[in-house]
């Protein structure tokens, strides 16, 4: 039985599919979206996060480190990445959460046990489990096993995907997925590459193929001022979604908020978000109205 690298688990989630859900975030993503809310999801490896502001210089991490990778200096705590084996002992010992680890391997049985504890909420609300990321399909073997295990327990399963995966992998996963939350960023290939690091052709082709397979799909569009909230992109997106096979797809618009600044600092990552802004009420209302002209039911959030 395989293990999956999980970086977060969110209970009582009401924005990741129907009802009250538990959302499991898997590490690793082939995209690198400029606006990513979960920058710790991009690397497929365990990472050590550090917040200078929280560090009180107690030296506990240095005391427990088995390979002497941590060192307190006049300038603050320093970790030698060449020595650090990411064992996580420093994070366990840190009294202030200045040091944290992102990513923990979990078995299917362990995760299933966590998911099953939420069953009363699923039963009351028509909820279930959602696998998100990162890109959960980056761990296909583990995802298949946990989806099948949840299916045997009659738990509703949603998968939130960027669609940037091998078509065969996606269609295979559809056999054990009850609902896809499919992210569509923008229609122009060059602009897509500029802001996410990858071309969008595979994403669009996969969405068509998934719709043709009869899978249940909800479209998710991050609405980012200065990036994809212009009328031309929204028109092209709405036209594309309206032409997909099967029942008309529900569309969720997710207005951008710059919430990842603190995580960037802990990862030692710098992003220039100067050209991005929250889309504003008028822009969001315009988008909802535009999608409705194509016969699509667009909601804000979820
Ligand atoms: S993760 Fe382990 S090896 Fe790395 S600094 Fe912390 S205690 Fe030392
Ligand atoms: S244990 Fe935490 S608070 Fe203490 S020196 Fe290490 S990182 Fe800083």
mmCIF file of C-alpha atoms and ligand atoms in Angstrom:
data_model
loop_
_atom_site.group_PDB
_atom_site.id
_atom_site.type_symbol
_atom_site.label_atom_id
_atom_site.label_comp_id
_atom_site.label_asym_id
_atom_site.label_seq_id
_atom_site.Cartn_x
_atom_site.Cartn_y
_atom_site.Cartn_z
ATOM 1 C CA UNK A 1 0.000 0.000 0.000
ATOM 2 C CA UNK A 2 1.470 3.388 -1.010
ATOM 3 C CA UNK A 3 1.875 6.517 1.054
ATOM 4 C CA UNK A 4 0.934 10.053 0.082
ATOM 5 C CA UNK A 5 2.730 13.281 0.926
ATOM 6 C CA UNK A 6 0.082 15.503 2.573
ATOM 7 C CA UNK A 7 0.767 19.107 3.572
ATOM 8 C CA UNK A 8 -2.560 20.100 5.097
ATOM 9 C CA UNK A 9 -5.935 18.739 6.164
ATOM 10 C CA UNK A 10 -8.884 21.104 6.455
ATOM 11 C CA UNK A 11 -12.017 20.005 8.293
ATOM 12 C CA UNK A 12 -15.470 21.631 7.983
ATOM 13 C CA UNK A 13 -14.691 22.888 4.509
ATOM 14 C CA UNK A 14 -17.714 24.361 2.704
ATOM 15 C CA UNK A 15 -15.983 25.678 -0.423
ATOM 16 C CA UNK A 16 -14.554 22.527 -1.966
ATOM 17 C CA UNK A 17 -17.628 20.739 -3.287
ATOM 18 C CA UNK A 18 -21.124 19.968 -1.942
ATOM 19 C CA UNK A 19 -21.950 19.890 1.773
ATOM 20 C CA UNK A 20 -19.500 19.905 4.636
ATOM 21 C CA UNK A 21 -16.231 18.315 3.580
ATOM 22 C CA UNK A 22 -12.775 17.398 4.688
ATOM 23 C CA UNK A 23 -10.153 18.640 2.246
ATOM 24 C CA UNK A 24 -6.855 16.801 1.955
ATOM 25 C CA UNK A 25 -4.024 18.793 0.369
ATOM 26 C CA UNK A 26 -1.388 16.748 -1.452
ATOM 27 C CA UNK A 27 2.055 18.145 -2.122
ATOM 28 C CA UNK A 28 3.520 18.748 -5.585
ATOM 29 C CA UNK A 29 2.267 20.799 -8.521
ATOM 30 C CA UNK A 30 3.488 21.084 -12.147
ATOM 31 C CA UNK A 31 2.249 24.697 -12.306
ATOM 32 C CA UNK A 32 3.723 27.704 -10.564
ATOM 33 C CA UNK A 33 0.880 30.239 -10.632
ATOM 34 C CA UNK A 34 1.957 33.725 -9.655
ATOM 35 C CA UNK A 35 -1.060 34.126 -7.352
ATOM 36 C CA UNK A 36 -0.841 30.667 -5.690
ATOM 37 C CA UNK A 37 -2.451 30.656 -2.219
ATOM 38 C CA UNK A 38 -0.494 27.564 -1.199
ATOM 39 C CA UNK A 39 3.114 28.113 -2.301
ATOM 40 C CA UNK A 40 4.213 25.309 0.026
ATOM 41 C CA UNK A 41 2.222 22.949 -2.220
ATOM 42 C CA UNK A 42 4.445 23.378 -5.276
ATOM 43 C CA UNK A 43 7.480 21.351 -4.217
ATOM 44 C CA UNK A 44 6.855 17.582 -4.239
ATOM 45 C CA UNK A 45 9.170 17.215 -1.236
ATOM 46 C CA UNK A 46 8.958 17.843 2.507
ATOM 47 C CA UNK A 47 10.077 21.403 3.303
ATOM 48 C CA UNK A 48 11.181 23.219 6.412
ATOM 49 C CA UNK A 49 9.478 26.586 6.995
ATOM 50 C CA UNK A 50 10.963 29.237 9.243
ATOM 51 C CA UNK A 51 9.583 32.498 10.611
ATOM 52 C CA UNK A 52 12.220 34.912 11.952
ATOM 53 C CA UNK A 53 9.501 36.970 13.617
ATOM 54 C CA UNK A 54 8.417 34.024 15.762
ATOM 55 C CA UNK A 55 11.879 32.809 16.731
ATOM 56 C CA UNK A 56 12.808 33.621 20.351
ATOM 57 C CA UNK A 57 16.336 32.249 20.020
ATOM 58 C CA UNK A 58 15.852 29.537 22.654
ATOM 59 C CA UNK A 59 18.114 27.066 20.806
ATOM 60 C CA UNK A 60 15.833 24.045 21.364
ATOM 61 C CA UNK A 61 16.032 23.175 17.664
ATOM 62 C CA UNK A 62 19.846 23.174 17.793
ATOM 63 C CA UNK A 63 19.793 20.951 20.882
ATOM 64 C CA UNK A 64 17.625 18.234 19.296
ATOM 65 C CA UNK A 65 19.000 18.265 15.749
ATOM 66 C CA UNK A 66 20.727 14.899 15.253
ATOM 67 C CA UNK A 67 23.096 16.216 12.571
ATOM 68 C CA UNK A 68 23.901 19.679 13.991
ATOM 69 C CA UNK A 69 22.324 21.419 11.011
ATOM 70 C CA UNK A 70 20.868 24.286 13.129
ATOM 71 C CA UNK A 71 23.078 27.044 14.496
ATOM 72 C CA UNK A 72 22.215 30.188 16.448
ATOM 73 C CA UNK A 73 24.246 33.130 15.162
ATOM 74 C CA UNK A 74 24.232 36.845 16.080
ATOM 75 C CA UNK A 75 22.098 37.323 12.968
ATOM 76 C CA UNK A 76 19.567 34.678 14.011
ATOM 77 C CA UNK A 77 18.981 30.985 13.409
ATOM 78 C CA UNK A 78 20.718 29.409 10.436
ATOM 79 C CA UNK A 79 20.071 25.962 8.954
ATOM 80 C CA UNK A 80 22.693 24.219 6.851
ATOM 81 C CA UNK A 81 20.608 22.697 4.055
ATOM 82 C CA UNK A 82 23.482 20.410 3.073
ATOM 83 C CA UNK A 83 23.286 18.678 6.470
ATOM 84 C CA UNK A 84 19.544 18.858 7.143
ATOM 85 C CA UNK A 85 17.762 15.587 6.382
ATOM 86 C CA UNK A 86 14.275 17.060 6.999
ATOM 87 C CA UNK A 87 13.629 14.737 9.953
ATOM 88 C CA UNK A 88 11.368 17.353 11.594
ATOM 89 C CA UNK A 89 12.766 16.997 15.134
ATOM 90 C CA UNK A 90 13.476 20.749 15.283
ATOM 91 C CA UNK A 91 9.847 21.571 14.440
ATOM 92 C CA UNK A 92 8.587 19.175 17.125
ATOM 93 C CA UNK A 93 10.815 20.877 19.689
ATOM 94 C CA UNK A 94 10.148 24.489 18.689
ATOM 95 C CA UNK A 95 7.918 26.113 21.363
ATOM 96 C CA UNK A 96 6.731 29.011 19.187
ATOM 97 C CA UNK A 97 6.069 27.336 15.817
ATOM 98 C CA UNK A 98 8.854 29.443 14.345
ATOM 99 C CA UNK A 99 10.023 26.234 12.694
ATOM 100 C CA UNK A 100 7.433 24.048 10.993
ATOM 101 C CA UNK A 101 7.589 21.219 8.506
ATOM 102 C CA UNK A 102 5.392 21.190 5.405
ATOM 103 C CA UNK A 103 4.522 17.702 4.226
ATOM 104 C CA UNK A 104 4.049 14.419 6.018
ATOM 105 C CA UNK A 105 3.774 10.937 4.544
ATOM 106 C CA UNK A 106 0.480 9.240 5.418
ATOM 107 C CA UNK A 107 -0.759 5.772 4.563
ATOM 108 C CA UNK A 108 -4.139 5.113 2.970
ATOM 109 C CA UNK A 109 -5.388 3.494 6.193
ATOM 110 C CA UNK A 110 -4.261 6.442 8.331
ATOM 111 C CA UNK A 111 -5.917 8.965 6.043
ATOM 112 C CA UNK A 112 -9.069 6.906 5.692
ATOM 113 C CA UNK A 113 -9.347 6.818 9.487
ATOM 114 C CA UNK A 114 -9.134 10.633 9.607
ATOM 115 C CA UNK A 115 -11.722 11.012 6.833
ATOM 116 C CA UNK A 116 -14.152 8.542 8.397
ATOM 117 C CA UNK A 117 -14.277 10.524 11.650
ATOM 118 C CA UNK A 118 -16.112 13.248 9.676
ATOM 119 C CA UNK A 119 -18.876 10.904 8.543
ATOM 120 C CA UNK A 120 -21.581 12.498 10.768
ATOM 121 C CA UNK A 121 -20.987 15.821 8.966
ATOM 122 C CA UNK A 122 -21.047 14.129 5.560
ATOM 123 C CA UNK A 123 -24.315 12.389 6.374
ATOM 124 C CA UNK A 124 -25.986 15.567 7.670
ATOM 125 C CA UNK A 125 -24.915 17.801 4.804
ATOM 126 C CA UNK A 126 -24.364 15.619 1.731
ATOM 127 C CA UNK A 127 -20.644 16.287 2.006
ATOM 128 C CA UNK A 128 -17.574 14.119 1.625
ATOM 129 C CA UNK A 129 -13.876 14.303 0.993
ATOM 130 C CA UNK A 130 -12.031 16.561 -1.465
ATOM 131 C CA UNK A 131 -8.479 15.960 -2.616
ATOM 132 C CA UNK A 132 -6.707 19.176 -3.487
ATOM 133 C CA UNK A 133 -3.156 20.457 -3.631
ATOM 134 C CA UNK A 134 -0.917 21.244 -5.239
ATOM 135 C CA UNK A 135 -2.038 18.920 -7.950
ATOM 136 C CA UNK A 136 -3.353 15.722 -6.348
ATOM 137 C CA UNK A 137 -2.924 13.789 -9.599
ATOM 138 C CA UNK A 138 0.835 14.234 -9.200
ATOM 139 C CA UNK A 139 0.558 11.297 -6.769
ATOM 140 C CA UNK A 140 -1.620 9.033 -8.963
ATOM 141 C CA UNK A 141 -0.957 5.697 -7.291
ATOM 142 C CA UNK A 142 -1.747 6.979 -3.808
ATOM 143 C CA UNK A 143 -4.729 9.024 -5.026
ATOM 144 C CA UNK A 144 -6.233 5.995 -6.776
ATOM 145 C CA UNK A 145 -5.882 3.873 -3.648
ATOM 146 C CA UNK A 146 -7.420 6.434 -1.292
ATOM 147 C CA UNK A 147 -10.256 7.243 -3.741
ATOM 148 C CA UNK A 148 -11.089 3.554 -4.104
ATOM 149 C CA UNK A 149 -10.937 3.064 -0.327
ATOM 150 C CA UNK A 150 -13.340 5.994 0.190
ATOM 151 C CA UNK A 151 -15.612 4.586 -2.529
ATOM 152 C CA UNK A 152 -15.850 1.260 -0.702
ATOM 153 C CA UNK A 153 -17.044 3.233 2.356
ATOM 154 C CA UNK A 154 -19.604 5.146 0.229
ATOM 155 C CA UNK A 155 -17.943 8.507 0.896
ATOM 156 C CA UNK A 156 -18.504 11.207 -1.769
ATOM 157 C CA UNK A 157 -15.168 11.973 -3.481
ATOM 158 C CA UNK A 158 -14.176 15.218 -5.189
ATOM 159 C CA UNK A 159 -10.834 15.932 -6.862
ATOM 160 C CA UNK A 160 -9.617 19.502 -7.398
ATOM 161 C CA UNK A 161 -7.306 19.486 -10.407
ATOM 162 C CA UNK A 162 -5.363 21.888 -12.606
ATOM 163 C CA UNK A 163 -5.932 19.463 -15.483
ATOM 164 C CA UNK A 164 -2.219 19.518 -16.313
ATOM 165 C CA UNK A 165 -1.801 15.747 -16.184
ATOM 166 C CA UNK A 166 -1.594 12.879 -18.645
ATOM 167 C CA UNK A 167 -5.008 12.360 -20.228
ATOM 168 C CA UNK A 168 -4.931 8.623 -19.524
ATOM 169 C CA UNK A 169 -4.227 9.291 -15.823
ATOM 170 C CA UNK A 170 -7.109 11.750 -15.571
ATOM 171 C CA UNK A 171 -9.606 9.455 -17.291
ATOM 172 C CA UNK A 172 -8.508 6.517 -15.138
ATOM 173 C CA UNK A 173 -9.007 8.637 -12.009
ATOM 174 C CA UNK A 174 -12.515 9.541 -13.218
ATOM 175 C CA UNK A 175 -13.595 5.944 -12.553
ATOM 176 C CA UNK A 176 -13.209 6.517 -8.813
ATOM 177 C CA UNK A 177 -14.132 10.210 -8.579
ATOM 178 C CA UNK A 178 -17.670 11.521 -8.052
ATOM 179 C CA UNK A 179 -16.952 15.164 -8.894
ATOM 180 C CA UNK A 180 -14.069 17.066 -10.465
ATOM 181 C CA UNK A 181 -13.385 20.658 -9.446
ATOM 182 C CA UNK A 182 -11.554 21.704 -12.601
ATOM 183 C CA UNK A 183 -9.469 24.887 -12.543
ATOM 184 C CA UNK A 184 -9.500 27.117 -15.622
ATOM 185 C CA UNK A 185 -7.134 30.045 -15.442
ATOM 186 C CA UNK A 186 -7.144 31.747 -18.826
ATOM 187 C CA UNK A 187 -7.644 30.954 -22.486
ATOM 188 C CA UNK A 188 -4.664 32.641 -24.128
ATOM 189 C CA UNK A 189 -1.775 30.135 -24.309
ATOM 190 C CA UNK A 190 1.024 32.684 -24.057
ATOM 191 C CA UNK A 191 -0.526 34.517 -21.143
ATOM 192 C CA UNK A 192 -1.189 31.185 -19.442
ATOM 193 C CA UNK A 193 2.472 30.251 -19.798
ATOM 194 C CA UNK A 194 3.561 33.640 -18.494
ATOM 195 C CA UNK A 195 1.500 33.440 -15.305
ATOM 196 C CA UNK A 196 1.521 29.695 -14.548
ATOM 197 C CA UNK A 197 4.703 28.416 -16.188
ATOM 198 C CA UNK A 198 2.894 25.984 -18.533
ATOM 199 C CA UNK A 199 0.924 26.002 -21.776
ATOM 200 C CA UNK A 200 -2.860 25.522 -21.453
ATOM 201 C CA UNK A 201 -3.431 23.219 -24.438
ATOM 202 C CA UNK A 202 -3.278 19.994 -22.408
ATOM 203 C CA UNK A 203 -5.564 21.517 -19.762
ATOM 204 C CA UNK A 204 -8.223 22.444 -22.333
ATOM 205 C CA UNK A 205 -7.924 19.123 -24.203
ATOM 206 C CA UNK A 206 -8.240 17.220 -20.936
ATOM 207 C CA UNK A 207 -11.328 19.177 -19.923
ATOM 208 C CA UNK A 208 -13.002 18.316 -23.232
ATOM 209 C CA UNK A 209 -12.038 14.637 -22.827
ATOM 210 C CA UNK A 210 -13.296 14.543 -19.238
ATOM 211 C CA UNK A 211 -16.626 16.109 -20.263
ATOM 212 C CA UNK A 212 -16.956 13.569 -23.091
ATOM 213 C CA UNK A 213 -16.369 10.747 -20.599
ATOM 214 C CA UNK A 214 -19.502 11.839 -18.722
ATOM 215 C CA UNK A 215 -17.677 12.821 -15.522
ATOM 216 C CA UNK A 216 -19.364 15.349 -13.208
ATOM 217 C CA UNK A 217 -17.413 18.608 -13.428
ATOM 218 C CA UNK A 218 -17.569 21.937 -11.658
ATOM 219 C CA UNK A 219 -15.416 24.666 -13.207
ATOM 220 C CA UNK A 220 -13.327 26.846 -10.879
ATOM 221 C CA UNK A 221 -11.927 30.145 -12.124
ATOM 222 C CA UNK A 222 -9.598 32.210 -9.964
ATOM 223 C CA UNK A 223 -10.558 35.788 -10.815
ATOM 224 C CA UNK A 224 -7.448 37.924 -10.688
ATOM 225 C CA UNK A 225 -7.525 41.630 -11.422
ATOM 226 C CA UNK A 226 -4.869 42.553 -13.980
ATOM 227 C CA UNK A 227 -4.439 38.945 -15.130
ATOM 228 C CA UNK A 228 -7.636 37.267 -16.338
ATOM 229 C CA UNK A 229 -10.598 39.507 -15.428
ATOM 230 C CA UNK A 230 -10.796 41.248 -18.805
ATOM 231 C CA UNK A 231 -13.948 40.809 -20.892
ATOM 232 C CA UNK A 232 -12.110 39.118 -23.788
ATOM 233 C CA UNK A 233 -10.722 36.339 -21.590
ATOM 234 C CA UNK A 234 -14.007 35.850 -19.726
ATOM 235 C CA UNK A 235 -15.962 35.710 -23.016
ATOM 236 C CA UNK A 236 -13.560 33.109 -24.421
ATOM 237 C CA UNK A 237 -13.733 31.071 -21.195
ATOM 238 C CA UNK A 238 -17.533 31.166 -21.065
ATOM 239 C CA UNK A 239 -17.806 30.153 -24.754
ATOM 240 C CA UNK A 240 -15.431 27.226 -24.172
ATOM 241 C CA UNK A 241 -17.272 25.990 -21.075
ATOM 242 C CA UNK A 242 -20.703 26.397 -22.686
ATOM 243 C CA UNK A 243 -19.650 24.106 -25.544
ATOM 244 C CA UNK A 244 -18.465 21.244 -23.336
ATOM 245 C CA UNK A 245 -20.422 18.018 -23.705
ATOM 246 C CA UNK A 246 -23.007 16.951 -21.160
ATOM 247 C CA UNK A 247 -25.068 19.003 -18.728
ATOM 248 C CA UNK A 248 -24.180 22.703 -18.399
ATOM 249 C CA UNK A 249 -21.300 23.004 -15.972
ATOM 250 C CA UNK A 250 -21.577 25.041 -12.795
ATOM 251 C CA UNK A 251 -18.920 27.761 -12.615
ATOM 252 C CA UNK A 252 -17.316 29.015 -9.409
ATOM 253 C CA UNK A 253 -15.518 32.347 -9.536
ATOM 254 C CA UNK A 254 -12.841 32.672 -6.872
ATOM 255 C CA UNK A 255 -11.786 36.325 -6.443
ATOM 256 C CA UNK A 256 -8.065 36.734 -5.743
ATOM 257 C CA UNK A 257 -6.902 37.814 -2.279
ATOM 258 C CA UNK A 258 -3.234 38.172 -1.455
ATOM 259 C CA UNK A 259 -3.121 35.764 1.478
ATOM 260 C CA UNK A 260 0.141 33.934 0.840
ATOM 261 C CA UNK A 261 2.607 36.660 1.856
ATOM 262 C CA UNK A 262 3.332 35.079 5.253
ATOM 263 C CA UNK A 263 3.932 31.672 3.665
ATOM 264 C CA UNK A 264 6.317 33.172 1.109
ATOM 265 C CA UNK A 265 8.396 34.643 3.922
ATOM 266 C CA UNK A 266 8.580 31.294 5.719
ATOM 267 C CA UNK A 267 9.652 29.584 2.490
ATOM 268 C CA UNK A 268 12.208 32.281 1.707
ATOM 269 C CA UNK A 269 10.315 32.911 -1.546
ATOM 270 C CA UNK A 270 9.925 36.277 -3.251
ATOM 271 C CA UNK A 271 7.036 37.045 -5.615
ATOM 272 C CA UNK A 272 6.292 40.270 -7.426
ATOM 273 C CA UNK A 273 2.507 40.654 -7.200
ATOM 274 C CA UNK A 274 2.571 44.358 -8.074
ATOM 275 C CA UNK A 275 0.520 43.888 -11.266
ATOM 276 C CA UNK A 276 -2.190 41.819 -9.556
ATOM 277 C CA UNK A 277 -5.155 43.139 -7.620
ATOM 278 C CA UNK A 278 -8.440 41.993 -6.166
ATOM 279 C CA UNK A 279 -11.060 42.130 -8.931
ATOM 280 C CA UNK A 280 -13.550 44.395 -7.114
ATOM 281 C CA UNK A 281 -17.324 44.079 -6.837
ATOM 282 C CA UNK A 282 -18.113 45.488 -10.280
ATOM 283 C CA UNK A 283 -15.685 43.146 -11.996
ATOM 284 C CA UNK A 284 -17.094 40.117 -10.202
ATOM 285 C CA UNK A 285 -20.701 41.116 -10.991
ATOM 286 C CA UNK A 286 -19.748 41.670 -14.641
ATOM 287 C CA UNK A 287 -18.220 38.182 -14.783
ATOM 288 C CA UNK A 288 -21.320 36.546 -13.265
ATOM 289 C CA UNK A 289 -23.544 38.335 -15.774
ATOM 290 C CA UNK A 290 -21.293 37.419 -18.686
ATOM 291 C CA UNK A 291 -21.362 33.707 -17.820
ATOM 292 C CA UNK A 292 -25.156 33.782 -17.464
ATOM 293 C CA UNK A 293 -25.411 35.065 -21.056
ATOM 294 C CA UNK A 294 -23.843 31.755 -22.089
ATOM 295 C CA UNK A 295 -26.449 29.834 -20.068
ATOM 296 C CA UNK A 296 -23.961 29.091 -17.298
ATOM 297 C CA UNK A 297 -24.718 29.377 -13.631
ATOM 298 C CA UNK A 298 -21.763 31.226 -12.103
ATOM 299 C CA UNK A 299 -21.400 31.661 -8.355
ATOM 300 C CA UNK A 300 -18.846 33.575 -6.382
ATOM 301 C CA UNK A 301 -16.825 31.341 -4.055
ATOM 302 C CA UNK A 302 -16.987 27.588 -3.544
HETATM 303 S S1 LIG B 1 14.750 18.875 10.099
HETATM 304 FE FE1 LIG B 1 16.018 17.473 11.366
HETATM 305 S S2 LIG B 1 18.039 17.559 10.408
HETATM 306 FE FE2 LIG B 1 16.908 19.323 9.640
HETATM 307 S S3 LIG B 1 17.461 20.989 11.007
HETATM 308 FE FE3 LIG B 1 15.571 20.064 11.799
HETATM 309 S S4 LIG B 1 16.260 18.550 13.300
HETATM 310 FE FE4 LIG B 1 18.047 19.086 12.054
HETATM 311 S S1 LIG B 2 13.333 26.202 18.763
HETATM 312 FE FE1 LIG B 2 12.081 27.615 17.571
HETATM 313 S S2 LIG B 2 12.095 29.507 18.759
HETATM 314 FE FE2 LIG B 2 13.792 28.235 19.557
HETATM 315 S S3 LIG B 2 15.619 28.904 18.374
HETATM 316 FE FE3 LIG B 2 14.702 27.172 17.283
HETATM 317 S S4 LIG B 2 13.303 28.095 15.765
HETATM 318 FE FE4 LIG B 2 13.794 29.675 17.282
#
